[in-house]
Short mmCIF file of C-alpha atoms in Angstrom, two decimals:
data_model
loop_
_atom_site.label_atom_id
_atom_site.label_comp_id
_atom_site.label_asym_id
_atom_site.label_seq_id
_atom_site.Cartn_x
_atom_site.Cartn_y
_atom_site.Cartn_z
CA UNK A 1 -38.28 -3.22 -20.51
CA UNK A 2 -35.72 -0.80 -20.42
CA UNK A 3 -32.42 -0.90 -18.38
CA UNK A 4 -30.59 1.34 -16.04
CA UNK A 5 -29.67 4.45 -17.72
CA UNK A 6 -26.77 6.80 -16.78
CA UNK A 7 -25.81 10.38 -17.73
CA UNK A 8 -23.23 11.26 -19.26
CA UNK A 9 -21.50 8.27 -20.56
CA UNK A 10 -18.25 9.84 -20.50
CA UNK A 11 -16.76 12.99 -18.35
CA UNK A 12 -13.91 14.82 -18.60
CA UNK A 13 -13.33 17.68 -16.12
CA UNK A 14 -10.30 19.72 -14.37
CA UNK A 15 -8.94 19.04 -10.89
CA UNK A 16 -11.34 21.31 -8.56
CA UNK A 17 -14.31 21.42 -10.80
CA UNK A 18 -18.03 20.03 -9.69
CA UNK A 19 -19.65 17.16 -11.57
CA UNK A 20 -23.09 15.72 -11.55
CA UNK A 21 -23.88 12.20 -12.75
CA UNK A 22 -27.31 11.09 -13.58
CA UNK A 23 -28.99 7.48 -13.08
CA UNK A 24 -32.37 6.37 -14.04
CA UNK A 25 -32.88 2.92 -12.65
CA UNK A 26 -35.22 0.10 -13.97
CA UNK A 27 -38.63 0.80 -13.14
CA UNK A 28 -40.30 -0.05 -10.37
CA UNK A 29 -37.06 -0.83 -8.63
CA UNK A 30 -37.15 0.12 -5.23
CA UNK A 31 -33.27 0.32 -4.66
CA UNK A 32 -30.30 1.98 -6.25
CA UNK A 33 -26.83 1.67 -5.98
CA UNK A 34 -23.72 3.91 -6.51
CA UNK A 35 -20.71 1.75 -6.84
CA UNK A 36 -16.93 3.13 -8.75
CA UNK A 37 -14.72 0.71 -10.21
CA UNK A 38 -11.37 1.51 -11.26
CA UNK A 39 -9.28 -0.78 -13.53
CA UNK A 40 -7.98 -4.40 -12.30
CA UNK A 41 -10.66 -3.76 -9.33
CA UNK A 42 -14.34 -4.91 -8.74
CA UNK A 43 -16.58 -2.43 -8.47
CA UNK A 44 -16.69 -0.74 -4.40
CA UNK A 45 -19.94 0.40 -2.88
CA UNK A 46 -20.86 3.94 -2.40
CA UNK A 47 -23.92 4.10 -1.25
CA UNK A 48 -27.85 2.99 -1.60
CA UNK A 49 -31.32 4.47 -1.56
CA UNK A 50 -34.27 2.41 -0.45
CA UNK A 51 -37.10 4.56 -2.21
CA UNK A 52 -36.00 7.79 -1.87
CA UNK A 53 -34.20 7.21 1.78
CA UNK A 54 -30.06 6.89 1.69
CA UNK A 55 -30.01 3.92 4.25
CA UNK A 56 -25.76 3.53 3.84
CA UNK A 57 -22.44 5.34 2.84
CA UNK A 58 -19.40 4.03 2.81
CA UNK A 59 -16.51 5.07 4.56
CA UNK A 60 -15.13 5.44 1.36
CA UNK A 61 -16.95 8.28 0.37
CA UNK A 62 -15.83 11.65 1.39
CA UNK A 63 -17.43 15.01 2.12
CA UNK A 64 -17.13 16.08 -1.14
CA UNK A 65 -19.38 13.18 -1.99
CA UNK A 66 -23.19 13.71 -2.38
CA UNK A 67 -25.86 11.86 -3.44
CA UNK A 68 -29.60 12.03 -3.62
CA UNK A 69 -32.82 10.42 -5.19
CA UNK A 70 -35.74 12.86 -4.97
CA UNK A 71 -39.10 11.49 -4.64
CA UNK A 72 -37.60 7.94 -5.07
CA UNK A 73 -36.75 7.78 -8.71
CA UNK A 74 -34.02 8.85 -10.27
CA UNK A 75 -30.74 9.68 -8.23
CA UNK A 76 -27.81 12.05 -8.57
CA UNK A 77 -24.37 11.84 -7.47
CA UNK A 78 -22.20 15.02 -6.98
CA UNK A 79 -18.31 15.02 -6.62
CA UNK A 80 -17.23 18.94 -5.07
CA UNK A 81 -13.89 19.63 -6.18
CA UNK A 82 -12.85 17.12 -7.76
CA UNK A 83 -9.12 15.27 -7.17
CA UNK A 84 -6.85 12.75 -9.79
CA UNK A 85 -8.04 10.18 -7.43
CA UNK A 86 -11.77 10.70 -8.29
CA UNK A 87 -11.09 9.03 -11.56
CA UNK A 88 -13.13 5.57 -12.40
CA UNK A 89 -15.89 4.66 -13.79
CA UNK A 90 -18.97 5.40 -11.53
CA UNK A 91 -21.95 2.51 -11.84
CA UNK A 92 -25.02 2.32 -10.81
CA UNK A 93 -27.33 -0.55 -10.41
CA UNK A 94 -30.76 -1.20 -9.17
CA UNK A 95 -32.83 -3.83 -7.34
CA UNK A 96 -36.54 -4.83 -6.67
CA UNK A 97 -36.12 -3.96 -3.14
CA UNK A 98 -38.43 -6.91 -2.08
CA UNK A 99 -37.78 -10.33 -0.08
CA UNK A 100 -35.94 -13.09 -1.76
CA UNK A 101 -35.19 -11.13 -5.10
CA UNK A 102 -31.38 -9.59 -4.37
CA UNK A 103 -30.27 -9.35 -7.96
CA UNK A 104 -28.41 -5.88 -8.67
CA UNK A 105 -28.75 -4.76 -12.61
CA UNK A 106 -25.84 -2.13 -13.69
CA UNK A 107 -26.13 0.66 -15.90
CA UNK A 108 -23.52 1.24 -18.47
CA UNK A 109 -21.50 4.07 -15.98
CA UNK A 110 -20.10 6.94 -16.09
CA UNK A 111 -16.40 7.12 -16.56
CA UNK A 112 -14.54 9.96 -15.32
CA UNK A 113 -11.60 11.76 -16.47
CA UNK A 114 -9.92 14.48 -13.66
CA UNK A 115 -6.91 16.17 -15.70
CA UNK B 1 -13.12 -7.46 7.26
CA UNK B 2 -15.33 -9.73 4.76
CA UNK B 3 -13.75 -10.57 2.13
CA UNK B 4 -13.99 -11.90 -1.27
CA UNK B 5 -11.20 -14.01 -3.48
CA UNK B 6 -11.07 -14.66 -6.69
CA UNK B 7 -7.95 -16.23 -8.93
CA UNK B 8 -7.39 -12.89 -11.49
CA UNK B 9 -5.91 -15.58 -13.83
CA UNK B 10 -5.73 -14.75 -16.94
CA UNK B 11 -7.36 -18.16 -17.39
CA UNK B 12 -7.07 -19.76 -21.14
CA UNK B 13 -9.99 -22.49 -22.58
CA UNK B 14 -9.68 -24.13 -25.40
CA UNK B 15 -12.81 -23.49 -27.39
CA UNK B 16 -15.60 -26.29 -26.26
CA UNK B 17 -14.29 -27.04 -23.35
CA UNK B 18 -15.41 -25.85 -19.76
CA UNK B 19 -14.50 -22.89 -17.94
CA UNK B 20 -14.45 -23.68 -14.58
CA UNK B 21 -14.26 -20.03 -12.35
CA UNK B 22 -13.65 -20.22 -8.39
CA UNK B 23 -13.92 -18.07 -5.87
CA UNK B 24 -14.36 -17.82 -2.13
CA UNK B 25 -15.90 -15.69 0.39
CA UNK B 26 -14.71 -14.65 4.10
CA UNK B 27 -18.79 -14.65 6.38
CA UNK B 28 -20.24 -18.22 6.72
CA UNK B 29 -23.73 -16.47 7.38
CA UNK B 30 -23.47 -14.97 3.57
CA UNK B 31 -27.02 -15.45 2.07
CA UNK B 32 -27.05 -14.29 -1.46
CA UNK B 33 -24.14 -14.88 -4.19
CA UNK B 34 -23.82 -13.59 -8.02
CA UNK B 35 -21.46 -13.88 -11.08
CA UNK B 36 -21.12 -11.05 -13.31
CA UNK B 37 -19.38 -10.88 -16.64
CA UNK B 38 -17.55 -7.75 -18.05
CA UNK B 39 -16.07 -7.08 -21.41
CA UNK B 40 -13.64 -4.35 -21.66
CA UNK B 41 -14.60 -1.11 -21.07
CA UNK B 42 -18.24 -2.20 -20.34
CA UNK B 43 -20.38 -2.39 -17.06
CA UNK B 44 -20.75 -5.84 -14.77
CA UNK B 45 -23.78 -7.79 -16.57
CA UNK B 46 -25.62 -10.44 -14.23
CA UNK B 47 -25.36 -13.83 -15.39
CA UNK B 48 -25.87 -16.05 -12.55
CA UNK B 49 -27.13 -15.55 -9.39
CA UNK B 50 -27.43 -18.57 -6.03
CA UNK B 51 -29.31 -18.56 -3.01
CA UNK B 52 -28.96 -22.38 -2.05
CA UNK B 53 -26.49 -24.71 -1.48
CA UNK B 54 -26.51 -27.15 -4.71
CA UNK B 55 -26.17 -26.37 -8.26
CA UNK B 56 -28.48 -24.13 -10.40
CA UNK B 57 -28.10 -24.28 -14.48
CA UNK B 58 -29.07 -21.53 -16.52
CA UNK B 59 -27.92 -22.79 -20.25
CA UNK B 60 -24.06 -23.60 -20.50
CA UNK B 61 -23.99 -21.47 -17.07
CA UNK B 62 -24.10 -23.86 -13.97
CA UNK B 63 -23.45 -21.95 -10.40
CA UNK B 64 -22.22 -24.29 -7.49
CA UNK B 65 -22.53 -23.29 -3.72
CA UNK B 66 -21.26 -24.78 -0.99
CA UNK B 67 -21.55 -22.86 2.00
CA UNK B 68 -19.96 -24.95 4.31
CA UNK B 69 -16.60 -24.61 2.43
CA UNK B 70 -17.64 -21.03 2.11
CA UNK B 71 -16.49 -21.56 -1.98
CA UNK B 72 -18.68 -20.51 -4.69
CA UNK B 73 -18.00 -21.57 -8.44
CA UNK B 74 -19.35 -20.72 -12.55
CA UNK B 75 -19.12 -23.44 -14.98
CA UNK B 76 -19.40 -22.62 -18.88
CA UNK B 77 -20.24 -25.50 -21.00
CA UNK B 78 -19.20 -25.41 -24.75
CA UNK B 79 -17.17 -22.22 -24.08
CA UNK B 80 -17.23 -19.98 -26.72
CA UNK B 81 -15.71 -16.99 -27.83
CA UNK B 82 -17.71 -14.55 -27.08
CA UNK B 83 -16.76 -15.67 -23.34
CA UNK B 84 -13.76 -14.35 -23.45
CA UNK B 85 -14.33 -11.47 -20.47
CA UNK B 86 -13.59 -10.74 -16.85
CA UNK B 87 -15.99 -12.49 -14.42
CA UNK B 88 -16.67 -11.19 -11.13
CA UNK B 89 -17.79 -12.95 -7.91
CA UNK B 90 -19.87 -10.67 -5.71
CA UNK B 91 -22.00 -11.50 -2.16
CA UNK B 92 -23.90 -9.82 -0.31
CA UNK B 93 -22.56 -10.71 3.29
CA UNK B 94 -24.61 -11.18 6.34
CA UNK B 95 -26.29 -7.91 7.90
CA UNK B 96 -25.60 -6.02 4.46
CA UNK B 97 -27.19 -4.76 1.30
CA UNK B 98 -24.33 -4.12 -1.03
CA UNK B 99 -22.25 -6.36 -3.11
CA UNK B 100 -18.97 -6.88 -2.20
CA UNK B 101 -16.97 -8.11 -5.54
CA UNK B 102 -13.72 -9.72 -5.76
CA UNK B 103 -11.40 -8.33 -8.20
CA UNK B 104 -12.58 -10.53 -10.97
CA UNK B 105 -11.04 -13.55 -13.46
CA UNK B 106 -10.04 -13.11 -16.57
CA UNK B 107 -10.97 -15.63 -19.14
CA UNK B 108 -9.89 -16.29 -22.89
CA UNK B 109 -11.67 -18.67 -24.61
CA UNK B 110 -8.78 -19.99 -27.34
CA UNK B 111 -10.23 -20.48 -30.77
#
């Protein structure tokens, strides 16, 4: 049984650049989760995809923010010109989606760098 | 706005004792409440997760929920080591599907 999976592990980009980050979630999970974390803080949502339906974003996330999961697998999250502030590490998780079984599993994230 | 608190610590054990790790939440209808541990530079790993008032053991791991004092809490038996980590409270309030974490406690388990 195989974890959540991100792409890349690690990011380093310039202020203004695009990014894309990758996340494979646990099979047969039926929900995935963007959260960022940045250091002394607990992770803070982003957003989440029921199959491949985005059913919440934050008010956190700005326009520059986009994420998708086409054909309710794996999901991509894009950052448009990206700030200083953008950098954390950004985790994903995933969840069986089903009655009584809540339990979010993280992948190992994707920690950005914005020079 | 719901809220979750944790004490950041840093909390010191002796090795063998018990790490007792407290937090409290802010939405008396919360349903669903987890403990996480993260090592430095690592992603949140599930350790415990509690759906019912009471206790629920899971080896030297023991969650304790009470929900009318809105005040969830992870004991660790025999602490060891390898412990030694941030642990994060998160619940999933009332009405919502995302974890909302507190900022975390830090624990060092002193050989």
């Amino acid at each position: 049984d195989t974890g959540v999976s991100q792409n890349p592990r690690h990011k380093i980009t310039k202020r203004g650049q695009n990014v894309t980050f990758r996340c494979d979630p646990i099979s047969e999970h039926n929900r995935l989760y963007w959260y960022r974390q940045t250091l002394g803080q607990g992770p803070e949502f982003l957003t989440y995809f029921q199959n491949e339906a985005q059913l919440e974003k934050s008010r956190l996330l700005s326009d520059r923010f986009s994420a998708e999961r086409p054909k309710g697998s794996f999901s991509t999250l894009e950052i448009q010109r990206t700030e200083q502030g953008d950098s954390a590490m950004y985790l994903c998780a995933s969840s069986p989606g089903y009655r009584s079984s809540y339990e979010q599993y993280f992948g190992p994230g994707t920690r950005l760098t914005v020079t | 706005q719901k809220e979750v608190e944790q004490n950041s610590g840093p909390l010191s054990v002796p090795e063998g004792a018990i790490a007792s790790l407290n937090c409290t939440y802010s939405d008396r209808g919360s349903q669903s409440f987890f403990w996480y541990r993260q090592y430095s530079g690592k992603s949140p790993e599930l350790i415990m997760f509690i759906y019912s008032n009471g206790d629920k053991e899971d080896g030297r791991f023991t969650a304790q929920l009470n929900k009318a004092s809105q005040y969830v809490s992870l004991l660790i038996r025999d602490s060891q080591p390898s412990d030694s980590a941030t642990y994060l409270c998160a619940v999933i309030f009332a009405g919502n599907e995302k974890l909302t974490f507190g900022t975390g406690t830090r624990l060092t388990i002193i050989p």
